[in-house]
Short mmCIF file of C-alpha atoms in Angstrom, two decimals:
data_model
loop_
_atom_site.label_atom_id
_atom_site.label_comp_id
_atom_site.label_asym_id
_atom_site.label_seq_id
_atom_site.Cartn_x
_atom_site.Cartn_y
_atom_site.Cartn_z
CA MET Z 1 47.98 -90.94 79.45
CA ARG Z 2 50.29 -92.89 81.73
CA PHE Z 3 51.10 -89.74 83.74
CA ALA Z 4 47.40 -88.95 84.12
CA LEU Z 5 46.86 -92.46 85.48
CA LYS Z 6 49.65 -91.96 88.01
CA ILE Z 7 48.18 -88.64 89.17
CA GLY Z 8 44.81 -90.35 89.45
CA ILE Z 9 46.35 -92.95 91.78
CA ILE Z 10 47.74 -90.16 93.97
CA PHE Z 11 44.34 -88.46 94.07
CA LEU Z 12 42.67 -91.74 95.02
CA GLN Z 13 45.19 -92.25 97.81
CA LEU Z 14 44.59 -88.73 99.09
CA GLU Z 15 40.83 -89.28 98.94
CA VAL Z 16 41.19 -92.37 101.12
CA TRP Z 17 43.28 -90.38 103.60
CA GLY Z 18 40.68 -87.63 103.51
CA MET Z 19 38.00 -90.15 104.49
CA ARG Z 20 40.12 -91.28 107.43
CA VAL Z 21 41.10 -87.82 108.68
CA LYS Z 22 38.34 -85.25 108.48
CA LYS Z 23 40.31 -82.12 109.32
CA ILE Z 24 39.87 -78.89 107.40
CA TRP Z 25 43.55 -78.31 106.95
CA THR Z 26 44.02 -81.72 105.31
CA LYS Z 27 41.64 -80.51 102.62
CA GLU Z 28 43.76 -77.40 102.26
CA LEU Z 29 46.82 -79.61 101.91
CA PHE Z 30 45.04 -81.57 99.20
CA ILE Z 31 44.17 -78.36 97.34
CA CYS Z 32 47.79 -77.18 97.55
CA PHE Z 33 48.97 -80.48 96.12
CA CYS Z 34 46.53 -80.21 93.21
CA LEU Z 35 47.72 -76.67 92.49
CA ALA Z 36 51.32 -77.87 92.52
CA VAL Z 37 50.52 -80.54 89.95
CA ILE Z 38 48.71 -78.04 87.72
CA LEU Z 39 51.50 -75.48 87.95
CA PHE Z 40 54.52 -77.73 87.57
CA VAL Z 41 53.38 -80.52 85.24
CA PRO Z 42 53.63 -79.37 81.59
CA VAL Z 43 50.48 -79.63 79.50
CA HIS Z 44 50.75 -80.15 75.75
CA THR Z 45 47.96 -79.15 73.41
CA PHE Z 46 47.65 -80.28 69.85
CA ALA Z 47 45.42 -78.45 67.38
CA GLU Z 48 43.53 -80.86 65.16
CA GLU Z 49 44.38 -80.14 61.54
CA LYS Z 50 41.89 -80.14 58.72
CA ARG Z 51 41.58 -83.53 57.03
CA GLU Z 52 42.94 -83.47 53.49
CA TRP Z 53 42.97 -86.00 50.67
CA ARG Z 54 46.62 -86.81 51.35
CA ASP Z 55 45.43 -88.11 54.74
CA GLU Z 56 43.15 -90.73 53.20
CA VAL Z 57 43.71 -94.49 52.93
CA ILE Z 58 41.59 -95.99 50.17
CA TYR Z 59 40.01 -99.44 49.98
CA SER Z 60 39.25 -100.14 46.31
CA ILE Z 61 36.35 -102.50 45.53
CA MET Z 62 35.36 -104.40 42.41
CA ILE Z 63 31.63 -104.37 43.22
CA ASP Z 64 30.67 -107.62 41.50
CA ARG Z 65 33.44 -109.57 43.27
CA PHE Z 66 33.21 -108.25 46.84
CA ASN Z 67 30.09 -109.38 48.69
CA ASN Z 68 26.56 -110.50 47.74
CA GLY Z 69 24.14 -108.74 50.07
CA GLU Z 70 20.89 -108.96 48.10
CA SER Z 71 19.66 -112.04 46.19
CA LYS Z 72 16.89 -110.12 44.34
CA ASN Z 73 19.41 -108.63 41.89
CA ASP Z 74 21.17 -111.94 41.17
CA LYS Z 75 20.28 -111.93 37.49
CA GLN Z 76 22.12 -113.88 34.81
CA LEU Z 77 24.86 -115.00 37.19
CA ASP Z 78 27.62 -117.12 35.70
CA VAL Z 79 29.39 -118.21 38.88
CA GLY Z 80 32.87 -119.55 38.22
CA ASN Z 81 33.24 -117.68 34.93
CA LEU Z 82 35.29 -114.61 35.77
CA GLU Z 83 34.07 -112.89 32.60
CA GLY Z 84 30.50 -113.03 33.93
CA TYR Z 85 28.56 -111.66 36.88
CA GLN Z 86 29.30 -113.26 40.26
CA GLY Z 87 26.69 -111.56 42.46
CA GLY Z 88 28.47 -108.79 44.39
CA ASP Z 89 26.35 -105.69 44.97
CA ILE Z 90 25.95 -102.40 46.83
CA ARG Z 91 24.11 -103.94 49.78
CA GLY Z 92 26.98 -106.36 50.20
CA ILE Z 93 29.34 -103.41 50.64
CA ILE Z 94 27.01 -101.74 53.17
CA LYS Z 95 27.13 -104.91 55.26
CA ARG Z 96 30.94 -104.85 55.25
CA LEU Z 97 31.59 -101.18 56.03
CA ASP Z 98 32.67 -101.96 59.60
CA TYR Z 99 35.07 -104.60 58.28
CA ILE Z 100 36.70 -101.96 56.06
CA LYS Z 101 36.75 -99.22 58.71
CA GLU Z 102 38.26 -101.49 61.38
CA MET Z 103 41.33 -102.02 59.18
CA GLY Z 104 41.97 -98.28 59.24
CA PHE Z 105 40.63 -97.33 55.80
CA THR Z 106 39.06 -93.89 55.53
CA THR Z 107 37.74 -93.96 51.96
CA ILE Z 108 36.09 -96.60 49.78
CA MET Z 109 36.47 -96.47 46.02
CA LEU Z 110 33.93 -98.33 43.89
CA SER Z 111 34.43 -99.76 40.43
CA PRO Z 112 32.03 -98.16 37.88
CA LEU Z 113 28.50 -98.86 39.12
CA PHE Z 114 26.67 -97.39 36.14
CA GLU Z 115 24.43 -99.18 33.66
CA SER Z 116 26.93 -101.08 31.55
CA GLU Z 117 27.51 -103.99 29.20
CA LYS Z 118 29.77 -105.90 31.62
CA TYR Z 119 30.45 -106.47 35.32
CA ASP Z 120 33.56 -104.24 35.25
CA GLY Z 121 31.49 -101.20 34.28
CA LEU Z 122 33.91 -99.95 31.65
CA SER Z 123 31.42 -99.91 28.75
CA VAL Z 124 28.94 -97.42 30.17
CA ARG Z 125 25.49 -97.07 28.62
CA ASN Z 126 24.11 -94.51 31.06
CA PHE Z 127 26.16 -92.66 33.69
CA GLN Z 128 23.04 -91.69 35.64
CA LYS Z 129 21.58 -95.16 36.12
CA VAL Z 130 22.80 -97.91 38.44
CA ASN Z 131 23.65 -101.31 36.97
CA GLU Z 132 20.65 -103.49 37.88
CA HIS Z 133 22.99 -106.29 39.00
CA PHE Z 134 24.38 -104.00 41.71
CA GLY Z 135 21.16 -102.57 43.15
CA THR Z 136 19.30 -99.28 43.02
CA GLU Z 137 20.01 -95.59 43.41
CA ASN Z 138 18.50 -95.80 46.90
CA ASP Z 139 21.05 -98.49 47.75
CA VAL Z 140 23.82 -96.14 46.63
CA LYS Z 141 22.38 -93.30 48.72
CA GLU Z 142 22.26 -95.58 51.74
CA LEU Z 143 25.85 -96.70 51.17
CA VAL Z 144 27.18 -93.14 51.01
CA ASN Z 145 25.09 -92.08 54.00
CA GLU Z 146 26.25 -95.02 56.14
CA ALA Z 147 29.87 -94.46 55.12
CA HIS Z 148 29.63 -90.79 56.09
CA LYS Z 149 28.17 -91.74 59.48
CA LYS Z 150 31.31 -93.80 60.05
CA GLY Z 151 33.57 -90.92 59.02
CA MET Z 152 34.45 -92.48 55.65
CA LYS Z 153 34.45 -90.91 52.20
CA VAL Z 154 33.14 -92.49 49.00
CA VAL Z 155 34.76 -92.24 45.56
CA PHE Z 156 33.30 -93.53 42.28
CA GLN Z 157 35.42 -94.68 39.36
CA PHE Z 158 34.36 -93.05 36.08
CA PRO Z 159 35.65 -94.44 32.76
CA TYR Z 160 36.96 -91.62 30.58
CA GLU Z 161 34.28 -90.42 28.17
CA GLU Z 162 35.07 -88.69 24.85
CA ASN Z 163 32.04 -86.51 25.47
CA GLU Z 164 33.75 -84.73 28.34
CA GLN Z 165 30.83 -82.49 29.22
CA GLN Z 166 28.63 -85.54 29.67
CA LEU Z 167 31.21 -86.99 32.06
CA ILE Z 168 31.41 -83.74 34.05
CA ASP Z 169 27.62 -83.37 34.18
CA SER Z 170 27.34 -86.95 35.43
CA MET Z 171 29.76 -86.24 38.27
CA LYS Z 172 27.72 -83.17 39.24
CA TRP Z 173 24.54 -85.25 39.13
CA TRP Z 174 25.95 -87.87 41.52
CA ILE Z 175 27.24 -85.20 43.90
CA LYS Z 176 23.75 -83.72 44.12
CA GLU Z 177 21.96 -87.09 44.29
CA VAL Z 178 24.07 -89.01 46.81
CA ASP Z 179 26.61 -86.49 48.22
CA LEU Z 180 29.57 -88.14 46.47
CA ASP Z 181 33.00 -87.13 47.83
CA GLY Z 182 35.30 -87.77 44.88
CA SER Z 183 35.90 -89.43 41.54
CA TYR Z 184 38.67 -91.47 40.00
CA VAL Z 185 38.89 -91.10 36.23
CA ILE Z 186 40.01 -94.27 34.46
CA HIS Z 187 42.36 -93.42 31.55
CA SER Z 188 42.52 -89.80 32.65
CA GLU Z 189 45.89 -89.58 30.89
CA LYS Z 190 43.98 -88.82 27.69
CA LYS Z 191 43.77 -85.27 29.00
CA PRO Z 192 46.49 -83.19 30.72
CA ARG Z 193 46.32 -82.67 34.46
CA ALA Z 194 45.61 -78.97 33.94
CA PHE Z 195 42.31 -79.94 32.29
CA TRP Z 196 41.26 -82.03 35.31
CA ASP Z 197 42.32 -79.25 37.68
CA GLU Z 198 39.84 -76.95 35.95
CA VAL Z 199 37.15 -79.64 36.08
CA GLN Z 200 37.78 -80.06 39.80
CA LYS Z 201 37.38 -76.32 40.39
CA ASP Z 202 34.07 -76.47 38.54
CA LEU Z 203 32.87 -79.45 40.60
CA GLN Z 204 33.93 -77.78 43.84
CA LYS Z 205 31.28 -75.16 43.15
CA VAL Z 206 28.80 -77.98 43.74
CA LYS Z 207 30.68 -79.57 46.67
CA LYS Z 208 33.50 -77.64 48.30
CA ASP Z 209 36.01 -80.43 48.98
CA PHE Z 210 35.21 -82.66 45.99
CA HIS Z 211 38.36 -84.26 44.64
CA ILE Z 212 39.22 -85.77 41.26
CA MET Z 213 41.86 -88.48 41.39
CA THR Z 214 43.75 -88.84 38.14
CA LYS Z 215 47.23 -89.58 39.43
CA GLU Z 216 48.35 -93.14 39.91
CA ASP Z 217 52.05 -93.63 40.46
CA ASN Z 218 53.01 -96.46 38.11
CA GLU Z 219 56.74 -96.03 38.77
CA TYR Z 220 56.05 -96.50 42.47
CA TYR Z 221 54.06 -99.65 41.66
CA LYS Z 222 56.87 -101.18 39.60
CA LYS Z 223 59.51 -100.45 42.23
CA ILE Z 224 57.51 -101.62 45.25
CA VAL Z 225 56.84 -104.94 43.51
CA GLU Z 226 60.53 -105.29 42.62
CA SER Z 227 61.61 -104.40 46.17
CA PHE Z 228 59.31 -106.65 48.19
CA SER Z 229 58.13 -109.57 46.04
CA LYS Z 230 61.47 -111.22 46.85
CA ALA Z 231 64.05 -110.98 49.63
CA ASP Z 232 67.38 -109.14 49.95
CA MET Z 233 66.39 -106.29 47.63
CA SER Z 234 67.49 -102.70 48.12
CA VAL Z 235 64.72 -100.21 48.84
CA LYS Z 236 66.71 -97.33 47.29
CA PRO Z 237 65.15 -97.53 43.79
CA LEU Z 238 61.70 -97.44 45.41
CA TYR Z 239 62.68 -94.61 47.73
CA ASP Z 240 63.91 -92.59 44.74
CA VAL Z 241 60.43 -92.60 43.19
CA SER Z 242 58.55 -92.12 46.48
CA GLY Z 243 57.25 -88.83 47.71
CA LYS Z 244 57.21 -86.93 44.42
CA GLU Z 245 53.74 -85.71 45.27
CA GLU Z 246 51.61 -86.51 48.32
CA GLU Z 247 48.39 -86.81 46.30
CA PHE Z 248 49.61 -89.58 44.01
CA ALA Z 249 47.69 -92.84 44.47
CA THR Z 250 50.20 -95.51 45.50
CA PHE Z 251 49.37 -99.20 45.21
CA LEU Z 252 50.64 -102.79 45.28
CA ASP Z 253 48.17 -104.09 42.71
CA ASN Z 254 44.85 -103.16 41.10
CA GLN Z 255 42.23 -104.43 38.65
CA GLU Z 256 44.66 -104.07 35.73
CA THR Z 257 47.72 -105.82 37.22
CA LYS Z 258 48.68 -109.22 38.51
CA ARG Z 259 48.06 -109.64 42.21
CA PHE Z 260 51.14 -108.93 44.33
CA ALA Z 261 50.58 -112.33 45.97
CA ARG Z 262 50.88 -114.05 42.58
CA ILE Z 263 54.16 -112.31 41.76
CA ALA Z 264 55.60 -113.27 45.17
CA LYS Z 265 54.51 -116.87 44.58
CA GLU Z 266 56.13 -116.87 41.13
CA ASN Z 267 59.33 -115.72 42.85
CA MET Z 268 59.02 -118.76 45.18
CA TYR Z 269 58.19 -116.79 48.33
CA TYR Z 270 55.37 -117.07 50.87
CA PRO Z 271 52.96 -114.25 49.83
CA PRO Z 272 51.75 -113.10 53.29
CA SER Z 273 55.32 -112.55 54.52
CA ARG Z 274 56.15 -110.53 51.41
CA LEU Z 275 52.90 -108.58 51.66
CA LYS Z 276 53.44 -107.61 55.31
CA LEU Z 277 56.68 -105.84 54.40
CA ALA Z 278 55.25 -104.21 51.27
CA ILE Z 279 52.18 -102.99 53.16
CA THR Z 280 54.40 -101.50 55.88
CA TYR Z 281 56.15 -99.42 53.23
CA LEU Z 282 52.89 -98.57 51.42
CA LEU Z 283 51.19 -97.25 54.57
CA THR Z 284 54.19 -95.28 55.85
CA SER Z 285 55.47 -93.64 52.66
CA PRO Z 286 54.17 -90.45 50.98
CA GLY Z 287 51.11 -90.74 48.77
CA ILE Z 288 47.49 -91.87 49.08
CA PRO Z 289 47.57 -95.65 49.59
CA ASN Z 290 45.08 -97.38 47.30
CA PHE Z 291 44.45 -100.88 48.66
CA TYR Z 292 42.83 -103.34 46.22
CA TYR Z 293 40.17 -105.56 47.84
CA GLY Z 294 41.53 -108.97 48.85
CA THR Z 295 45.10 -107.82 49.37
CA GLU Z 296 44.42 -108.13 53.11
CA ILE Z 297 43.95 -111.90 52.68
CA ALA Z 298 46.76 -112.31 50.12
CA LEU Z 299 44.18 -113.05 47.40
CA ASP Z 300 45.84 -114.74 44.43
CA GLY Z 301 45.36 -113.87 40.77
CA GLY Z 302 47.19 -113.44 37.50
CA ASP Z 303 46.33 -111.09 34.65
CA ALA Z 304 42.73 -109.83 34.31
CA PRO Z 305 40.18 -111.27 34.86
CA ASP Z 306 42.02 -113.75 37.09
CA ASN Z 307 42.97 -110.86 39.41
CA ARG Z 308 39.25 -110.21 40.01
CA ARG Z 309 38.37 -113.30 41.98
CA LEU Z 310 35.60 -113.44 44.57
CA MET Z 311 36.49 -112.01 47.96
CA ASP Z 312 36.93 -114.52 50.79
CA PHE Z 313 36.40 -113.06 54.27
CA LYS Z 314 38.26 -115.88 56.03
CA SER Z 315 41.55 -114.29 56.96
CA ASP Z 316 44.83 -114.88 58.76
CA GLU Z 317 44.30 -113.14 62.11
CA LYS Z 318 47.95 -112.10 62.59
CA PHE Z 319 48.14 -110.75 59.04
CA MET Z 320 44.96 -108.73 59.57
CA GLN Z 321 46.25 -107.41 62.90
CA HIS Z 322 49.38 -106.14 61.14
CA ILE Z 323 47.31 -104.23 58.58
CA THR Z 324 44.90 -102.91 61.22
CA LYS Z 325 47.72 -101.68 63.45
CA LEU Z 326 49.43 -99.93 60.54
CA GLY Z 327 46.14 -98.29 59.58
CA GLU Z 328 45.69 -97.04 63.13
CA LEU Z 329 49.25 -95.70 63.24
CA ARG Z 330 48.87 -93.87 59.95
CA GLN Z 331 45.81 -92.06 61.27
CA ALA Z 332 47.32 -91.39 64.70
CA ARG Z 333 50.67 -90.04 63.48
CA PRO Z 334 50.55 -87.15 60.98
CA SER Z 335 54.23 -87.70 60.11
CA LEU Z 336 53.23 -90.95 58.36
CA ARG Z 337 50.92 -88.97 56.06
CA ARG Z 338 52.69 -85.63 55.67
CA GLY Z 339 56.08 -84.01 55.83
CA THR Z 340 59.57 -85.18 54.90
CA PHE Z 341 60.75 -88.67 53.96
CA GLU Z 342 64.39 -89.68 54.39
CA LEU Z 343 66.28 -92.93 53.83
CA LEU Z 344 68.64 -93.34 56.81
CA TYR Z 345 69.93 -96.85 56.09
CA ASP Z 346 69.74 -99.31 53.20
CA LYS Z 347 71.90 -102.40 52.86
CA ASP Z 348 71.16 -105.82 51.38
CA GLY Z 349 67.44 -105.65 52.09
CA MET Z 350 67.56 -103.98 55.51
CA SER Z 351 66.26 -100.41 55.48
CA ILE Z 352 65.38 -97.63 57.91
CA LEU Z 353 63.33 -94.62 56.85
CA LYS Z 354 62.54 -91.41 58.68
CA ARG Z 355 59.33 -89.39 58.50
CA LYS Z 356 59.07 -85.92 60.04
CA TYR Z 357 56.16 -83.50 60.25
CA LYS Z 358 56.54 -80.40 62.43
CA ASP Z 359 57.97 -81.71 65.72
CA GLU Z 360 56.82 -85.30 65.23
CA VAL Z 361 59.40 -87.87 64.09
CA THR Z 362 58.74 -91.50 63.18
CA LEU Z 363 61.16 -94.20 62.03
CA VAL Z 364 60.19 -97.18 59.88
CA ALA Z 365 62.47 -100.23 59.90
CA ILE Z 366 62.01 -103.08 57.40
CA ASN Z 367 64.07 -106.28 57.39
CA ASN Z 368 63.56 -107.73 53.92
CA THR Z 369 66.20 -110.43 54.42
CA LYS Z 370 66.38 -114.09 55.46
CA GLU Z 371 68.16 -113.47 58.77
CA THR Z 372 68.02 -111.32 61.90
CA LYS Z 373 69.66 -107.92 61.39
CA LYS Z 374 71.22 -105.50 63.87
CA VAL Z 375 71.72 -101.92 62.70
CA SER Z 376 73.34 -99.01 64.51
CA LEU Z 377 72.33 -95.41 63.93
CA PRO Z 378 74.36 -92.42 65.16
CA VAL Z 379 72.81 -90.03 67.66
CA SER Z 380 72.88 -87.35 64.95
CA ALA Z 381 70.24 -89.30 63.00
CA ILE Z 382 67.85 -89.42 65.96
CA GLY Z 383 68.76 -86.53 68.26
CA GLU Z 384 70.24 -85.98 71.71
CA LYS Z 385 68.38 -87.34 74.75
CA GLN Z 386 65.86 -89.19 72.59
CA GLU Z 387 64.51 -92.73 72.65
CA LEU Z 388 62.70 -95.00 70.20
CA ARG Z 389 59.44 -96.63 71.20
CA GLY Z 390 58.26 -99.55 69.06
CA LEU Z 391 54.65 -99.21 67.93
CA LEU Z 392 54.13 -102.41 65.92
CA GLU Z 393 56.27 -104.48 68.27
CA ASP Z 394 56.57 -103.04 71.77
CA GLU Z 395 60.13 -102.11 72.72
CA ILE Z 396 62.19 -99.14 73.94
CA ILE Z 397 65.58 -98.34 72.41
CA ARG Z 398 67.89 -95.87 74.13
CA GLU Z 399 71.31 -94.53 73.21
CA GLU Z 400 74.28 -96.77 73.98
CA ASN Z 401 77.72 -95.20 73.63
CA GLY Z 402 76.57 -92.66 71.07
CA LYS Z 403 74.49 -95.09 68.97
CA PHE Z 404 70.99 -96.51 68.73
CA TYR Z 405 70.87 -100.25 68.02
CA LEU Z 406 67.85 -101.66 66.19
CA VAL Z 407 67.36 -105.43 65.95
CA LEU Z 408 64.78 -107.02 63.66
CA LYS Z 409 64.07 -110.66 62.92
CA ARG Z 410 63.90 -111.88 59.33
CA GLU Z 411 60.96 -110.58 57.26
CA GLU Z 412 59.77 -108.28 60.03
CA SER Z 413 59.15 -104.56 60.32
CA ASN Z 414 58.54 -102.04 63.06
CA VAL Z 415 57.50 -98.41 63.39
CA TYR Z 416 59.18 -96.30 66.06
CA LYS Z 417 58.03 -93.15 67.78
CA VAL Z 418 60.94 -90.79 68.47
CA SER Z 419 60.43 -88.98 71.78
CA GLU Z 420 62.32 -87.44 74.66
CA GLU Z 421 64.07 -90.02 76.81
CA THR Z 422 61.96 -90.72 79.87
CA GLY Z 423 64.48 -92.42 82.16
CA VAL Z 424 63.45 -92.34 85.82
CA ASN Z 425 60.37 -90.20 86.43
CA TRP Z 426 61.77 -88.17 89.32
CA LEU Z 427 58.80 -85.79 89.33
CA PHE Z 428 56.36 -88.59 89.98
CA ILE Z 429 58.61 -90.23 92.57
CA SER Z 430 59.13 -86.93 94.41
CA LEU Z 431 55.38 -86.32 94.46
CA ILE Z 432 54.71 -89.75 95.94
CA VAL Z 433 57.48 -89.42 98.53
CA GLY Z 434 56.46 -85.87 99.43
CA VAL Z 435 52.81 -86.76 99.94
CA ASN Z 436 53.70 -89.77 102.10
CA VAL Z 437 56.14 -87.71 104.22
CA LEU Z 438 53.49 -85.04 104.79
CA PHE Z 439 50.91 -87.64 105.73
CA ILE Z 440 53.23 -89.38 108.19
CA ALA Z 441 54.11 -86.00 109.73
CA PHE Z 442 50.42 -85.25 110.04
CA LEU Z 443 49.70 -88.58 111.79
CA ILE Z 444 52.54 -87.95 114.25
CA ALA Z 445 51.16 -84.48 114.99
CA VAL Z 446 47.66 -85.87 115.55
CA LYS Z 447 49.01 -88.59 117.86
CA LYS Z 448 50.97 -86.04 119.93
CA LYS Z 449 47.92 -83.82 120.19
CA ARG Z 450 45.77 -86.70 121.44
CA SER Z 451 48.37 -87.83 123.98
CA SER Z 452 48.61 -84.31 125.41
CA VAL Z 453 44.87 -84.10 126.01
#
């Protein structure tokens, strides 16, 4: 992009000269210059790969607690009682789709929306009817349609049903009715994964890329909470359970756990600072990140139902920017979603991790300590004639005496793009100098020609 801008500047300069000097051979000179640029400047092409489920970032919503978008369905509300209905509905989610997308999320996952005895949807009466507190089937169709227009997928949570055929038939029904993209089966562990694999194959006859999520990495959850809910903790135990399988759902908290913010507070730490580090790891490590609503505002909450408080859309701008930037990076850099995962450095809370996919390499540095840290990495860890470009915090790190030195302030993180060292752009400089020399020579020739007439 930067090189294209520079070439554009040259072209603009030449165009100005062309307006001043209307000679046919100056046009020929211009054409020769363009050909030189085309022939000698390398052009890189990148084939866009098919989007897979391991590329998704999920925003998980407890419907009743997210956003009230329609007052007509506010029936039997018991505001303030977390065991009762609070007014969130499908239309409220439709109104907040841009909010979710702008943070970098590619999929929304909804708590059970079926006709049920309670707000959480776990005691289902009818899988093919929408809970009247949440809206109508047309509302659901509109939600899925609007999400698809924005390039987002929609997943429904389905409580496990002993009558398995009824559960499968209900999934097929929703695929046909609203074009559902996937399902998450609550308590899927009651059946082996092989069973769900067969169910998925059956459902993919109805919709080709339909996906059943049954894997949630509880070991990952335990270790990420241990590693980042307090300072100076090694990331090695978390790293050891990361990356077992790219289609595991990874998470910091969910509707069944204490909020991460609460655990950090119990450990006597400021929750947003702890969350920023944990989210950096979550969005750059293998797996499908499953982000529970409210985590982006450090929503507090203990055990259920306290962890299901009403969403508050007033947020810390810097905290939101951190999440948004990470979401953008995850989508822009395939190596943060696919490929290898390597721990390069881990000491007393300071860690550096390496992701690689094909020729793309990305480093993730996390300073989970109470002081500024300076770490040196050997050239062998990065590569010869390479440089690191900071993507969360803008900086360029080049080799110094056979080492790369990374400096991070306390409780900060950065993501680095590994690329060929740029140094001085001699090609660009030579082009500029060459064009100017030719132009000056041309002016001298014109002046001599006029003086001889």
